Amino acid sequence: MTPAAKASAPHASASAPHASEASDPGVVASGGNPSGAHPEVDAALAALGEGARIWSHLTLGQRGRLLERLHATVSAVAEEWADAASDLKGVPAGHPLRGEEWLGGPYAVLVSLRAYEQTLKTLQKGGNPLDGLRVDEAPTGGIRAHVFPAKPMDSLLLSGFSGEIWMAPGLTLDEVRATAGLGQRHPTAPGGVGLVLGAGNVTSIPVLDVLYELLANNRVALLKLNPTMDPLIPVFERALAPLIEPGLVRIVSGGPDVGEYLTAHPGIDHVHITGSATTFDAIVWGTGEEAERRRAEDSPQLTTPITSELGGVSPIIVVPGVWTDADLRFQAEHVVTMRLQNSGHNCVAAQVVLLSSEWPQREAFLGSLREAYAAAPARPVWYPRADEKLQAAASAYPDAEWFSDRTRALVHLDGGADASALEGTEYFSPVLGVIELPGLGQEFVDAAVAHANDKLTGSLGANVLIDPATQKALGDGFERAIADLRYGGIAINTWTAFNYLTPVLTWGGFPGGTLHDVGSGIGVVHNALLLAGVERSVARGPFRPFPRSLPTMIRTRSVSKGGLLPKPPWFVTSRTGSEVSEGFARYRMDGSLVRLAGTLAKAFRA
């Protein structure tokens, strides 16, 4: 049995009720009711109806204080949260990879709470979330807000990183400012009850989606957990206690029958799902012949409004330049991290490297990539049915290279090889592809952007690696190419996981998803500035880590232009990833500068 099969076996009975849930007012255990009725869920919805009334009576100040309480309860369970998530995914105690669960769990929620608090304080004072931010024109011709770094500590902890929100072309600055704040501009207007169908892979996703329902839309939330997250229920109960107590949130466990019951329930005013396009289509249209008939008649079975975040096949565009051996090694590890973090069970995971067939350093980069892919720490492929995805890749590409006891595949395609499976299947497991395209310089960049737009499924996130000299030589042509890249999240010399973890950026597919052709989803989440009309978020990072970033900082006379970290803690090759990620999270918990100094010292031993 493969590690993936071992990981998925226990989930066959994951929808069974938990004994501890029945007595807790915030959690409803609803597994497999044979009659099709779920009285416990109905009771939870009734409580949320009262909670919606309470929420509409809270002032912005009261809501801000509620977020402060949430910050305290999340902090109190943060260590248990990270440990439970690591254990769930089979990462042993003391392993550097446990840091992933600090960053992807409590850290992501803590920084989001602080960002939302700041937005509420600004609105309470009569200000606008865009106040104090540099706003200019994006290469698309629309409004661009430079939202990160927002504070000096951002520049210290994540030196060399920046983030921008590009608004939809045609919106004026006055129009953007007039709607900034979304639901919190009119806090007394009730938004009803939202159903959040939580993801099963990253533990912060369900909590962050609940927060967005409350703050962007004034909707109280019924959180239906994916069964893989059931071991985290006790943690979520305590973390969300300030929202559960007044009836603003309820947590429901159970299998697909519960989800089906809820999506058809008249007490639900809105549905948000993080998952796959297949699940989205089943909710909206049904399955089999019924779905085909409904599509043809344009008569969806779901009559409730729905938003979604659904993943896709994410590219890594490697722009040819003149790289040192150290650059080749570092960026190879960067690519491997984008694929292997969380065993590849990420909607944000990069899947296809777009590489120039004419790059003189092509072979050297491929050698570094193979070496890094093989040397990355072994880990369980834990997500249910991931073994089937690996077997599908093996069937589609029998010449693929396999590593780590056949738990990760590298598919290198050149010439006229059939790339349709690699480009059209989100493997959601350790499958990394390399597709070669002709050209150098601007010709290659334009070809890679067109390929990513036209050939790869989805539009959630795209990554671009380019050295400073090449980017300077391309000039406006490079920025024009980024404008042409139709993805909701773009990361230049970083990974789109940075977009996910940065709360003032938005997370979601490129605009244009519909019920008939949903792509990577409809709408955005996170978005702590609560901006309407967002087209995309763009993150930028340093091409070289410290100390090789020093020449850039000296040349630009700015520490913020170069990375101060020798290796980001989210790299799967970081020796101190667990310690540094935990340290960053604990700093967000208590603000201790003494503790932070020790964490930064450990970062230099990565």
CSV table of N, CA and C in Angstrom, one decimal, residues 447-527:
chain,number,residue,atom,x,y,z
A,447,ALA,N,5.3,34.2,-25.0
A,447,ALA,CA,4.8,32.9,-25.3
A,447,ALA,C,4.4,32.1,-24.1
A,448,ALA,N,5.2,32.3,-23.0
A,448,ALA,CA,4.8,31.6,-21.8
A,448,ALA,C,3.5,32.1,-21.2
A,449,VAL,N,3.3,33.4,-21.2
A,449,VAL,CA,2.1,34.0,-20.7
A,449,VAL,C,0.9,33.5,-21.5
A,450,ALA,N,1.0,33.4,-22.9
A,450,ALA,CA,-0.1,32.9,-23.7
A,450,ALA,C,-0.3,31.5,-23.4
A,451,HIS,N,0.7,30.7,-23.2
A,451,HIS,CA,0.6,29.3,-22.9
A,451,HIS,C,-0.2,29.1,-21.6
A,452,ALA,N,0.2,29.8,-20.6
A,452,ALA,CA,-0.4,29.7,-19.3
A,452,ALA,C,-1.9,30.1,-19.4
A,453,ASN,N,-2.2,31.2,-20.1
A,453,ASN,CA,-3.6,31.6,-20.2
A,453,ASN,C,-4.4,30.6,-21.0
A,454,ASP,N,-3.9,30.1,-22.1
A,454,ASP,CA,-4.7,29.3,-23.0
A,454,ASP,C,-4.7,27.8,-22.9
A,455,LYS,N,-3.6,27.3,-22.2
A,455,LYS,CA,-3.5,25.8,-22.2
A,455,LYS,C,-3.7,25.3,-20.8
A,456,LEU,N,-3.5,26.0,-19.7
A,456,LEU,CA,-3.6,25.5,-18.4
A,456,LEU,C,-4.9,25.7,-17.8
A,457,THR,N,-5.5,24.7,-17.1
A,457,THR,CA,-6.8,24.8,-16.5
A,457,THR,C,-6.7,25.7,-15.3
A,458,GLY,N,-7.7,26.6,-15.2
A,458,GLY,CA,-7.8,27.4,-14.0
A,458,GLY,C,-7.1,28.8,-14.1
A,459,SER,N,-7.3,29.6,-13.1
A,459,SER,CA,-6.7,30.9,-13.2
A,459,SER,C,-6.4,31.5,-11.7
A,460,LEU,N,-6.1,30.5,-10.8
A,460,LEU,CA,-6.0,30.9,-9.4
A,460,LEU,C,-4.7,31.6,-9.2
A,461,GLY,N,-3.5,31.0,-9.5
A,461,GLY,CA,-2.2,31.5,-9.2
A,461,GLY,C,-1.2,31.2,-10.3
A,462,ALA,N,-0.3,32.2,-10.6
A,462,ALA,CA,0.8,32.0,-11.5
A,462,ALA,C,2.0,32.6,-10.8
A,463,ASN,N,3.2,31.9,-11.1
A,463,ASN,CA,4.5,32.3,-10.5
A,463,ASN,C,5.4,32.6,-11.6
A,464,VAL,N,6.3,33.6,-11.4
A,464,VAL,CA,7.3,34.0,-12.4
A,464,VAL,C,8.6,34.2,-11.7
A,465,LEU,N,9.7,33.6,-12.2
A,465,LEU,CA,11.0,33.7,-11.7
A,465,LEU,C,11.8,34.5,-12.7
A,466,ILE,N,12.4,35.6,-12.3
A,466,ILE,CA,13.2,36.4,-13.3
A,466,ILE,C,14.3,37.1,-12.5
A,467,ASP,N,15.5,37.1,-13.0
A,467,ASP,CA,16.6,37.8,-12.3
A,467,ASP,C,16.5,39.3,-12.6
A,468,PRO,N,17.1,40.1,-11.6
A,468,PRO,CA,16.9,41.6,-11.7
A,468,PRO,C,17.5,42.2,-13.0
A,469,ALA,N,18.6,41.6,-13.5
A,469,ALA,CA,19.2,42.2,-14.8
A,469,ALA,C,18.3,42.0,-16.0
A,470,THR,N,17.7,40.8,-16.0
A,470,THR,CA,16.8,40.5,-17.2
A,470,THR,C,15.5,41.3,-17.0
A,471,GLN,N,15.0,41.4,-15.8
A,471,GLN,CA,13.8,42.2,-15.6
A,471,GLN,C,14.0,43.7,-16.0
A,472,LYS,N,15.2,44.2,-15.7
A,472,LYS,CA,15.5,45.6,-16.0
A,472,LYS,C,15.6,45.7,-17.5
A,473,ALA,N,16.2,44.7,-18.2
A,473,ALA,CA,16.4,44.8,-19.6
A,473,ALA,C,15.0,44.8,-20.4
A,474,LEU,N,14.1,44.0,-19.9
A,474,LEU,CA,12.8,43.9,-20.5
A,474,LEU,C,11.9,45.1,-20.2
A,475,GLY,N,12.1,45.7,-19.1
A,475,GLY,CA,11.5,47.0,-18.7
A,475,GLY,C,9.9,46.9,-18.8
A,476,ASP,N,9.3,47.8,-19.5
A,476,ASP,CA,7.9,47.9,-19.6
A,476,ASP,C,7.3,46.6,-20.2
A,477,GLY,N,8.1,46.0,-21.1
A,477,GLY,CA,7.6,44.8,-21.7
A,477,GLY,C,7.2,43.7,-20.7
A,478,PHE,N,8.0,43.6,-19.7
A,478,PHE,CA,7.7,42.6,-18.6
A,478,PHE,C,6.5,42.9,-17.9
A,479,GLU,N,6.3,44.2,-17.5
A,479,GLU,CA,5.1,44.6,-16.8
A,479,GLU,C,3.8,44.4,-17.7
A,480,ARG,N,4.0,44.7,-19.0
A,480,ARG,CA,2.9,44.4,-19.9
A,480,ARG,C,2.5,43.0,-19.9
A,481,ALA,N,3.5,42.1,-19.9
A,481,ALA,CA,3.3,40.7,-19.9
A,481,ALA,C,2.5,40.2,-18.6
A,482,ILE,N,2.9,40.8,-17.5
A,482,ILE,CA,2.2,40.5,-16.2
A,482,ILE,C,0.8,40.9,-16.3
A,483,ALA,N,0.5,42.1,-17.0
A,483,ALA,CA,-0.8,42.5,-17.1
A,483,ALA,C,-1.6,41.6,-18.0
A,484,ASP,N,-1.0,40.9,-19.0
A,484,ASP,CA,-1.7,40.0,-19.8
A,484,ASP,C,-1.9,38.6,-19.2
A,485,LEU,N,-1.3,38.4,-18.1
A,485,LEU,CA,-1.4,37.1,-17.4
A,485,LEU,C,-2.7,37.0,-16.6
A,486,ARG,N,-3.6,36.2,-17.1
A,486,ARG,CA,-5.0,36.2,-16.5
A,486,ARG,C,-5.1,35.3,-15.3
A,487,TYR,N,-4.6,35.7,-14.2
A,487,TYR,CA,-4.6,34.9,-13.0
A,487,TYR,C,-5.0,35.9,-11.8
A,488,GLY,N,-5.8,35.3,-10.9
A,488,GLY,CA,-6.2,36.1,-9.7
A,488,GLY,C,-5.1,36.5,-8.8
A,489,GLY,N,-4.1,35.6,-8.7
A,489,GLY,CA,-2.9,35.8,-7.9
A,489,GLY,C,-1.6,35.6,-8.7
A,490,ILE,N,-0.7,36.6,-8.7
A,490,ILE,CA,0.5,36.5,-9.4
A,490,ILE,C,1.7,36.7,-8.4
A,491,ALA,N,2.7,35.9,-8.5
A,491,ALA,CA,3.8,36.0,-7.6
A,491,ALA,C,5.1,36.1,-8.4
A,492,ILE,N,5.8,37.2,-8.3
A,492,ILE,CA,7.1,37.4,-9.1
A,492,ILE,C,8.2,37.2,-8.1
A,493,ASN,N,9.0,36.2,-8.3
A,493,ASN,CA,10.2,35.8,-7.5
A,493,ASN,C,9.7,35.5,-6.1
A,494,THR,N,8.5,35.1,-5.9
A,494,THR,CA,8.0,34.4,-4.7
A,494,THR,C,7.0,33.4,-5.1
A,495,TRP,N,6.3,32.8,-4.2
A,495,TRP,CA,5.3,31.8,-4.5
A,495,TRP,C,3.9,32.4,-4.1
A,496,THR,N,2.9,32.1,-4.8
A,496,THR,CA,1.6,32.6,-4.6
A,496,THR,C,1.0,32.3,-3.2
A,497,ALA,N,1.7,31.3,-2.5
A,497,ALA,CA,1.3,31.1,-1.1
A,497,ALA,C,1.5,32.4,-0.3
A,498,PHE,N,2.5,33.3,-0.7
A,498,PHE,CA,2.7,34.5,-0.1
A,498,PHE,C,1.4,35.4,-0.2
A,499,ASN,N,0.8,35.3,-1.4
A,499,ASN,CA,-0.5,36.1,-1.6
A,499,ASN,C,-1.5,35.5,-0.6
A,500,TYR,N,-1.6,34.2,-0.5
A,500,TYR,CA,-2.6,33.6,0.5
A,500,TYR,C,-2.4,34.1,1.9
A,501,LEU,N,-1.1,34.1,2.3
A,501,LEU,CA,-0.8,34.4,3.7
A,501,LEU,C,-0.8,35.9,4.1
A,502,THR,N,-0.9,36.7,3.1
A,502,THR,CA,-0.9,38.2,3.3
A,502,THR,C,-2.3,38.7,3.3
A,503,PRO,N,-2.9,39.0,4.4
A,503,PRO,CA,-4.3,39.3,4.5
A,503,PRO,C,-4.8,40.5,3.7
A,504,VAL,N,-3.9,41.5,3.5
A,504,VAL,CA,-4.4,42.6,2.7
A,504,VAL,C,-4.5,42.4,1.2
A,505,LEU,N,-3.9,41.2,0.8
A,505,LEU,CA,-4.1,40.8,-0.6
A,505,LEU,C,-5.4,40.0,-0.7
A,506,THR,N,-5.8,39.8,-1.9
A,506,THR,CA,-7.0,39.0,-2.2
A,506,THR,C,-6.6,37.6,-2.7
A,507,TRP,N,-7.6,36.7,-2.5
A,507,TRP,CA,-7.3,35.3,-2.9
A,507,TRP,C,-8.5,34.8,-3.7
A,508,GLY,N,-8.3,34.4,-4.9
A,508,GLY,CA,-9.4,33.9,-5.7
A,508,GLY,C,-9.0,33.9,-7.2
A,509,GLY,N,-9.8,33.3,-8.0
A,509,GLY,CA,-9.5,33.2,-9.4
A,509,GLY,C,-9.7,34.5,-10.1
A,510,PHE,N,-9.2,34.6,-11.4
A,510,PHE,CA,-9.3,35.8,-12.2
A,510,PHE,C,-10.8,36.0,-12.5
A,511,PRO,N,-11.3,37.2,-12.5
A,511,PRO,CA,-12.7,37.4,-12.7
A,511,PRO,C,-13.2,36.8,-14.0
A,512,GLY,N,-14.4,36.4,-14.0
A,512,GLY,CA,-15.0,35.8,-15.2
A,512,GLY,C,-15.6,34.4,-15.0
A,513,GLY,N,-15.4,33.8,-13.9
A,513,GLY,CA,-16.0,32.5,-13.6
A,513,GLY,C,-17.5,32.6,-13.5
A,514,THR,N,-18.2,31.6,-14.1
A,514,THR,CA,-19.7,31.6,-14.1
A,514,THR,C,-20.2,30.3,-13.6
A,515,LEU,N,-21.5,30.1,-13.4
A,515,LEU,CA,-22.0,28.8,-13.0
A,515,LEU,C,-21.8,27.8,-14.1
A,516,HIS,N,-21.8,28.2,-15.4
A,516,HIS,CA,-21.6,27.2,-16.5
A,516,HIS,C,-20.1,26.9,-16.7
A,517,ASP,N,-19.3,27.9,-16.4
A,517,ASP,CA,-17.8,27.7,-16.6
A,517,ASP,C,-17.1,28.4,-15.4
A,518,VAL,N,-17.0,27.6,-14.3
A,518,VAL,CA,-16.6,28.3,-13.1
A,518,VAL,C,-15.1,28.5,-13.0
A,519,GLY,N,-14.3,27.8,-13.8
A,519,GLY,CA,-12.8,28.0,-13.7
A,519,GLY,C,-12.3,27.8,-12.3
A,520,SER,N,-11.5,28.8,-11.9
A,520,SER,CA,-11.0,28.7,-10.5
A,520,SER,C,-11.8,29.3,-9.5
A,521,GLY,N,-13.1,29.6,-9.8
A,521,GLY,CA,-14.0,30.1,-8.8
A,521,GLY,C,-14.6,31.4,-9.2
A,522,ILE,N,-15.5,31.9,-8.2
A,522,ILE,CA,-16.2,33.1,-8.4
A,522,ILE,C,-16.0,33.9,-7.1
A,523,GLY,N,-15.5,35.1,-7.2
A,523,GLY,CA,-15.3,36.0,-6.1
A,523,GLY,C,-13.9,35.8,-5.5
A,524,VAL,N,-13.7,36.6,-4.4
A,524,VAL,CA,-12.4,36.5,-3.7
A,524,VAL,C,-12.7,36.4,-2.2
A,525,VAL,N,-11.7,36.0,-1.4
A,525,VAL,CA,-11.7,36.0,0.0
A,525,VAL,C,-10.4,36.7,0.6
A,526,HIS,N,-10.2,36.6,1.9
A,526,HIS,CA,-9.1,37.4,2.6
A,526,HIS,C,-9.4,38.9,2.4
A,527,ASN,N,-8.7,39.6,1.6
A,527,ASN,CA,-9.1,41.0,1.3
A,527,ASN,C,-9.4,41.8,2.5
